[in-house]
Short mmCIF file of C-alpha atoms and ligand atoms in Angstrom, two decimals:
data_model
loop_
_atom_site.label_atom_id
_atom_site.label_comp_id
_atom_site.label_asym_id
_atom_site.label_seq_id
_atom_site.Cartn_x
_atom_site.Cartn_y
_atom_site.Cartn_z
CA MET A 546 -5.39 -17.15 1.02
CA GLU A 547 -7.67 -14.46 0.68
CA VAL A 548 -9.97 -15.78 -2.40
CA GLY A 549 -9.13 -12.46 -4.40
CA LYS A 550 -5.65 -12.63 -4.33
CA ALA A 551 -6.10 -16.45 -5.97
CA ILE A 552 -8.18 -14.84 -8.93
CA PHE A 553 -6.34 -11.79 -9.20
CA GLU A 554 -3.23 -13.74 -8.85
CA ARG A 555 -3.35 -17.09 -10.43
CA ARG A 556 -1.71 -17.42 -14.17
CA SER A 557 -1.32 -20.34 -16.58
CA VAL A 558 1.43 -21.37 -15.19
CA ARG A 559 3.21 -23.75 -18.28
CA PHE A 560 6.95 -23.93 -17.11
CA PHE A 561 7.29 -26.02 -14.23
CA ASN A 562 10.50 -27.57 -11.51
CA GLU A 563 11.23 -31.05 -11.05
CA ARG A 564 9.07 -30.93 -7.57
CA GLN A 565 6.79 -33.87 -7.67
CA ILE A 566 3.33 -33.25 -6.50
CA ASP A 567 1.98 -35.39 -3.40
CA THR A 568 -0.84 -36.95 -4.03
CA SER A 569 -2.74 -35.70 -0.82
CA ILE A 570 -2.37 -31.98 -2.94
CA LEU A 571 -3.57 -33.55 -5.69
CA ARG A 572 -6.13 -34.94 -3.72
CA GLU A 573 -7.27 -31.32 -2.30
CA ILE A 574 -7.36 -29.89 -6.14
CA LEU A 575 -9.46 -32.54 -7.13
CA ILE A 576 -11.74 -32.06 -4.20
CA ALA A 577 -12.06 -28.41 -4.60
CA GLY A 578 -13.41 -29.60 -8.01
CA ILE A 579 -16.43 -30.92 -6.70
CA TYR A 580 -16.61 -28.55 -4.95
CA ALA A 581 -18.03 -25.93 -7.80
CA PRO A 582 -21.87 -25.16 -8.26
CA SER A 583 -23.41 -27.12 -10.91
CA ALA A 584 -27.08 -27.10 -12.73
CA GLY A 585 -29.62 -28.80 -10.67
CA ASN A 586 -26.65 -30.24 -8.17
CA LEU A 587 -26.20 -32.51 -10.85
CA GLN A 588 -22.04 -33.07 -10.37
CA PRO A 589 -22.49 -34.11 -14.57
CA TRP A 590 -18.69 -34.66 -14.04
CA GLU A 591 -15.52 -37.30 -13.94
CA PHE A 592 -12.07 -35.99 -13.19
CA TYR A 593 -9.00 -38.39 -14.04
CA CYS A 594 -5.57 -37.16 -12.43
CA TYR A 595 -2.52 -39.10 -13.57
CA CYS A 596 0.54 -38.11 -12.00
CA GLN A 597 2.83 -41.47 -13.51
CA PRO A 598 5.55 -39.75 -15.90
CA ASP A 599 4.71 -41.99 -18.54
CA SER A 600 0.56 -41.43 -18.17
CA VAL A 601 1.41 -37.63 -18.86
CA ASP A 602 4.24 -38.36 -21.69
CA ARG A 603 1.17 -39.98 -23.18
CA ILE A 604 -1.02 -37.26 -22.84
CA ARG A 605 1.12 -34.53 -23.70
CA SER A 606 1.75 -36.79 -26.97
CA VAL A 607 -1.60 -35.90 -27.92
CA SER A 608 -2.07 -32.69 -26.63
CA PRO A 609 -0.56 -29.78 -28.51
CA GLY A 610 -1.75 -27.18 -26.32
CA ILE A 611 0.51 -28.42 -23.49
CA MET A 612 3.35 -26.96 -23.18
CA GLY A 613 6.76 -27.59 -20.65
CA LYS A 614 6.74 -30.72 -18.44
CA PRO A 615 3.71 -30.75 -16.55
CA LYS A 616 4.15 -33.19 -13.18
CA ALA A 617 0.46 -34.10 -13.19
CA ILE A 618 -2.38 -33.85 -15.38
CA ILE A 619 -6.22 -33.40 -14.62
CA VAL A 620 -8.19 -34.81 -17.52
CA ALA A 621 -11.65 -33.10 -16.79
CA CYS A 622 -14.78 -34.92 -18.68
CA MET A 623 -18.39 -34.40 -18.39
CA ASN A 624 -20.32 -37.94 -17.86
CA GLU A 625 -22.91 -37.95 -20.66
CA LYS A 626 -24.51 -40.85 -19.21
CA LYS A 627 -25.75 -38.39 -16.24
CA ILE A 628 -26.30 -35.90 -18.80
CA LYS A 629 -28.37 -38.69 -21.01
CA GLU A 630 -30.76 -39.48 -17.66
CA GLN A 631 -31.76 -36.08 -17.61
CA LYS A 632 -33.77 -36.36 -21.24
CA LEU A 633 -33.60 -32.89 -21.65
CA GLU A 634 -30.83 -31.62 -23.84
CA ARG A 635 -29.94 -27.97 -22.17
CA TRP A 636 -28.17 -30.32 -19.42
CA ALA A 637 -25.60 -31.00 -22.04
CA SER A 638 -24.76 -27.67 -22.30
CA ASN A 639 -24.84 -26.86 -18.55
CA ALA A 640 -22.58 -29.95 -18.33
CA ILE A 641 -19.98 -27.63 -19.45
CA ILE A 642 -20.78 -24.66 -17.37
CA ASP A 643 -20.27 -27.00 -14.53
CA VAL A 644 -17.05 -29.01 -15.32
CA SER A 645 -15.36 -25.24 -16.62
CA MET A 646 -16.68 -24.31 -13.30
CA ALA A 647 -15.02 -26.79 -11.39
CA CYS A 648 -11.95 -26.24 -13.05
CA GLN A 649 -11.29 -22.54 -12.05
CA ASN A 650 -12.16 -24.25 -8.82
CA MET A 651 -8.95 -26.17 -9.34
CA MET A 652 -6.83 -23.80 -10.54
CA LEU A 653 -7.10 -21.66 -7.53
CA ARG A 654 -7.52 -24.36 -5.32
CA ALA A 655 -3.88 -25.48 -6.76
CA PHE A 656 -2.61 -21.44 -7.00
CA GLU A 657 -3.56 -21.48 -3.11
CA LEU A 658 -1.01 -24.69 -2.32
CA GLY A 659 1.61 -23.07 -4.74
CA VAL A 660 0.90 -25.54 -7.54
CA GLY A 661 0.79 -24.29 -10.89
CA SER A 662 -1.58 -25.11 -13.94
CA CYS A 663 -2.69 -24.38 -16.85
CA PRO A 664 -6.01 -25.06 -18.87
CA VAL A 665 -5.63 -26.69 -22.28
CA THR A 666 -7.99 -27.88 -25.25
CA SER A 667 -6.21 -28.65 -27.96
CA PHE A 668 -5.78 -31.82 -27.75
CA GLU A 669 -7.07 -34.84 -29.86
CA ASN A 670 -10.20 -35.98 -27.76
CA ASP A 671 -10.60 -39.37 -29.25
CA THR A 672 -7.32 -40.16 -29.55
CA LEU A 673 -6.41 -39.23 -25.91
CA ALA A 674 -9.78 -41.33 -25.22
CA LYS A 675 -8.14 -44.25 -26.74
CA ALA A 676 -4.79 -43.71 -24.84
CA LEU A 677 -5.95 -43.07 -21.61
CA ALA A 678 -8.95 -45.93 -22.24
CA LEU A 679 -11.32 -44.08 -20.51
CA PRO A 680 -15.16 -45.09 -20.39
CA SER A 681 -17.27 -44.59 -23.37
CA TYR A 682 -19.29 -42.59 -21.91
CA VAL A 683 -17.50 -39.38 -20.54
CA LYS A 684 -16.17 -36.67 -22.85
CA THR A 685 -12.89 -34.57 -21.58
CA LEU A 686 -13.66 -31.12 -22.24
CA ILE A 687 -10.17 -29.67 -20.76
CA LEU A 688 -6.81 -30.61 -19.46
CA ILE A 689 -5.28 -28.83 -16.40
CA ALA A 690 -1.77 -29.24 -16.46
CA LEU A 691 -0.34 -29.03 -12.97
CA GLY A 692 3.48 -28.75 -11.53
CA TYR A 693 5.33 -26.39 -9.31
CA TYR A 694 6.79 -23.69 -11.22
CA ASP A 695 9.92 -21.07 -10.33
CA LYS A 696 8.42 -17.54 -11.74
CA LEU A 697 4.72 -16.82 -12.06
CA PRO A 698 3.96 -15.67 -16.14
CA GLN A 699 2.67 -12.10 -16.46
CA THR A 700 -0.77 -11.01 -16.24
CA PRO A 701 -1.90 -10.82 -19.33
CA PRO A 702 -3.57 -7.83 -20.44
CA ARG A 703 -7.98 -7.53 -19.44
CA ASP A 704 -10.41 -5.52 -21.02
CA GLU A 705 -13.11 -3.85 -18.36
CA SER A 706 -14.63 -2.52 -21.29
CA VAL A 707 -16.51 -5.51 -21.20
CA ILE A 708 -17.99 -4.80 -17.78
CA HIS A 709 -21.73 -2.94 -17.99
CA ILE A 710 -23.07 -2.21 -14.89
CA GLU A 711 -26.53 -0.51 -14.59
CA THR A 712 -25.98 2.99 -12.41
CA GLN A 713 -28.11 2.21 -8.71
CA SER A 714 -29.46 4.96 -6.89
CA CYS A 715 -26.56 4.98 -4.38
CA ASP A 716 -24.35 5.74 -7.12
CA LYS A 717 -23.04 8.88 -7.70
CA PRO A 718 -25.90 10.87 -9.46
CA SER A 719 -26.05 11.40 -12.81
CA GLN A 720 -26.04 15.07 -13.86
CA GLU A 721 -29.60 14.43 -14.82
CA GLN A 722 -30.33 13.19 -10.89
CA ALA A 723 -28.11 16.13 -9.85
CA LYS A 724 -29.71 18.81 -11.24
CA ILE A 725 -32.78 17.27 -9.87
CA THR A 726 -31.53 17.22 -6.19
CA GLU A 727 -30.24 21.00 -6.97
CA ASN A 728 -33.83 22.03 -8.05
CA ALA A 729 -35.41 20.38 -4.66
CA ILE A 730 -32.33 22.11 -2.30
CA ASN A 731 -33.24 25.68 -4.03
CA PHE A 732 -37.12 25.26 -3.81
CA ALA A 733 -36.37 23.86 -0.26
CA THR A 734 -34.25 26.91 0.75
CA ALA A 735 -36.87 29.30 -1.08
CA ILE A 736 -40.06 28.15 0.39
CA LEU A 737 -38.34 27.78 4.06
CA GLY A 738 -37.82 31.84 3.64
CA PHE A 739 -40.92 32.10 2.54
CA LEU A 740 -42.54 30.27 5.73
CA VAL A 741 -40.45 32.17 8.17
CA THR A 742 -40.89 35.33 6.78
CA SER A 743 -44.85 34.42 6.66
CA ALA A 744 -44.63 34.01 10.47
CA LYS A 745 -42.54 36.91 11.40
CA ILE A 746 -44.71 39.28 9.29
CA ASN A 747 -47.75 38.33 10.60
CA THR A 748 -47.34 39.80 14.17
CA ARG A 749 -47.85 42.80 11.97
CA GLU A 750 -51.09 41.45 9.96
CA PRO A 751 -54.33 39.89 10.48
CA PRO A 752 -54.16 36.38 12.48
CA SER A 753 -56.47 35.09 8.92
CA TYR A 754 -53.67 36.07 6.63
CA ALA A 755 -51.81 33.54 8.21
CA ILE A 756 -53.73 31.00 6.30
CA MET A 757 -53.51 33.11 3.03
CA ARG A 758 -49.85 32.41 3.84
CA LEU A 759 -50.14 28.61 3.73
CA LEU A 760 -52.12 27.70 0.89
CA GLU A 761 -49.46 30.37 -1.14
CA ALA A 762 -46.69 27.94 -0.12
CA ALA A 763 -48.73 24.49 -0.23
CA SER A 764 -49.36 26.38 -4.11
CA LYS A 765 -45.75 26.76 -4.66
CA ILE A 766 -45.39 23.34 -3.46
CA CYS A 767 -47.68 21.83 -6.51
CA GLU A 768 -46.12 23.94 -8.77
CA TYR A 769 -42.46 22.62 -7.74
CA LEU A 770 -43.84 19.42 -7.91
CA ALA A 771 -44.98 20.30 -11.57
CA SER A 772 -42.27 21.46 -13.11
CA SER A 773 -39.63 18.90 -11.94
CA TYR A 774 -42.32 15.12 -12.13
CA PRO A 775 -43.62 14.85 -15.29
CA GLU A 776 -45.38 11.94 -13.65
CA ARG A 777 -47.16 14.17 -11.35
CA HIS A 778 -47.73 17.43 -13.40
CA ASP A 779 -51.16 17.01 -14.16
CA ILE A 780 -52.31 16.25 -11.04
CA SER A 781 -50.34 18.75 -9.11
CA GLU A 782 -51.67 21.20 -11.26
CA SER A 783 -55.41 20.30 -10.40
CA ILE A 784 -54.42 20.73 -6.65
CA LYS A 785 -52.82 23.98 -7.32
CA ASN A 786 -56.38 25.17 -9.10
CA GLU A 787 -57.99 24.35 -5.97
CA LEU A 788 -55.58 25.99 -3.97
CA ASP A 789 -55.57 29.32 -5.39
CA THR A 790 -59.62 29.17 -5.85
CA ALA A 791 -59.66 28.39 -2.12
CA SER A 792 -57.27 31.57 -1.61
CA SER A 793 -59.36 33.99 -3.49
CA LEU A 794 -62.31 32.63 -2.07
CA TYR A 795 -60.95 32.93 1.36
CA PHE A 796 -60.06 36.55 0.51
CA ILE A 797 -63.18 37.81 -0.24
CA GLY A 798 -64.53 35.85 3.01
CA ASP A 799 -66.37 33.46 0.83
CA ASP A 800 -66.82 30.58 3.01
CA SER A 801 -67.34 28.20 0.03
CA TYR A 802 -63.20 27.82 0.05
CA ILE A 803 -63.23 25.69 1.86
CA SER A 804 -65.11 22.89 -0.58
CA HIS A 805 -61.75 23.53 -2.94
CA LEU A 806 -59.55 22.71 -0.43
CA GLU A 807 -61.43 19.11 0.74
CA LYS A 808 -61.01 18.59 -3.31
CA ALA A 809 -57.47 19.95 -3.29
CA LEU A 810 -57.25 17.24 -0.18
CA GLU A 811 -59.02 14.44 -2.48
CA GLN A 812 -56.70 14.61 -5.50
CA TYR A 813 -53.74 15.05 -2.45
CA LEU A 814 -54.69 11.33 -1.90
CA HIS A 815 -54.39 10.70 -5.47
CA LEU A 816 -51.05 12.16 -5.52
CA LEU A 817 -50.06 10.10 -2.42
CA SER A 818 -50.47 6.39 -4.34
CA SER A 819 -49.13 7.45 -7.78
C1 FMN B 1041 -10.88 -23.06 -22.55
C2 FMN B 1041 -9.57 -22.38 -22.22
C3 FMN B 1041 -8.59 -23.22 -22.99
C4 FMN B 1041 -7.34 -22.35 -23.16
N1 FMN B 1041 -6.47 -23.69 -23.82
C5 FMN B 1041 -4.81 -23.21 -23.73
C6 FMN B 1041 -3.88 -24.39 -24.24
O1 FMN B 1041 -4.72 -25.22 -25.23
N2 FMN B 1041 -2.22 -23.97 -24.44
C7 FMN B 1041 -2.34 -22.88 -23.34
O2 FMN B 1041 -1.10 -23.07 -23.12
N3 FMN B 1041 -3.20 -22.28 -22.61
C8 FMN B 1041 -4.27 -22.29 -22.65
N4 FMN B 1041 -5.31 -21.28 -22.40
C9 FMN B 1041 -4.72 -20.43 -21.24
C10 FMN B 1041 -5.16 -18.95 -22.02
O3 FMN B 1041 -3.87 -18.98 -22.79
C11 FMN B 1041 -4.90 -18.37 -20.29
O4 FMN B 1041 -6.17 -18.55 -19.39
C12 FMN B 1041 -5.08 -16.69 -20.99
O5 FMN B 1041 -3.56 -16.13 -21.90
C13 FMN B 1041 -5.01 -16.03 -19.87
O6 FMN B 1041 -3.55 -16.05 -19.22
P1 FMN B 1041 -3.87 -16.82 -17.32
O7 FMN B 1041 -4.69 -17.41 -17.58
O8 FMN B 1041 -2.70 -16.20 -17.02
O9 FMN B 1041 -5.04 -15.71 -17.19
C14 FMN B 1041 -6.38 -22.25 -22.06
C15 FMN B 1041 -7.63 -21.30 -21.74
C16 FMN B 1041 -8.60 -21.58 -21.65
C17 FMN B 1041 -9.68 -20.91 -20.72
#
């Protein structure tokens, strides 16, 4: 059985038929419990499984939460002796989590094996411990009623509004992200047109104009970066200033334009590392 099927189709079964559960099946279910994760792999649990009718009845008599007549009951406990040995308070709360995880494992495995289960916490702890003569160092956290069933109950509704997932970059883009992408596409399209037409008309212009067209294209790119990425605004603007100055100096034949290109390149390195 797929794990997903067990997760989604398991139900709390409260009414069972008369079929007995083989000890080997009970053992399979319990083994699934001890394969649950536990903090520090402490395994701070003890599981007692009762399947004799008088034991089951004794548990039922002090556990109003058990409806119907299960054929077996797992008494899932935390081992307080093991927890105290850790000398850290948080192990006690971890143990509750650990035992709960083990119980879920057991209920899913039971479902896979065709056995219905129901977790139960409505029981009288002290009376139960005495009725079963449980060791003093264990505390019962949950009972799991087990039995074969004729019909699974309907799925009680689930509230999906409790799920909060942070959007990832690979997810459907947000409106803001979509706008940025659209701007980038528009910009790339425009600069493509500018460069190709510049190359074409350069056949009719002095070859030196090619440099001015390149500088103009680079200046447009800076303008785009400055307007689209606030965190790159200042540095893009200052590169653009150097490029525009270089372009006007180049136009009048002033060789000092090279020094402005060098400054632009220096700033470009900062842009790269920003
Ligand atoms: C900690 C805990 C205690 C529960 N106690 C009882 C109980 O005392 N009696 C009972 O019939 N069901 C009990 N349930 C079962 C819940 O009612 C059941 O899980 C819930 O209604 C959702 O139904 P489902 O398990 O079929 O998905 C308990 C469940 C949990 C997790």
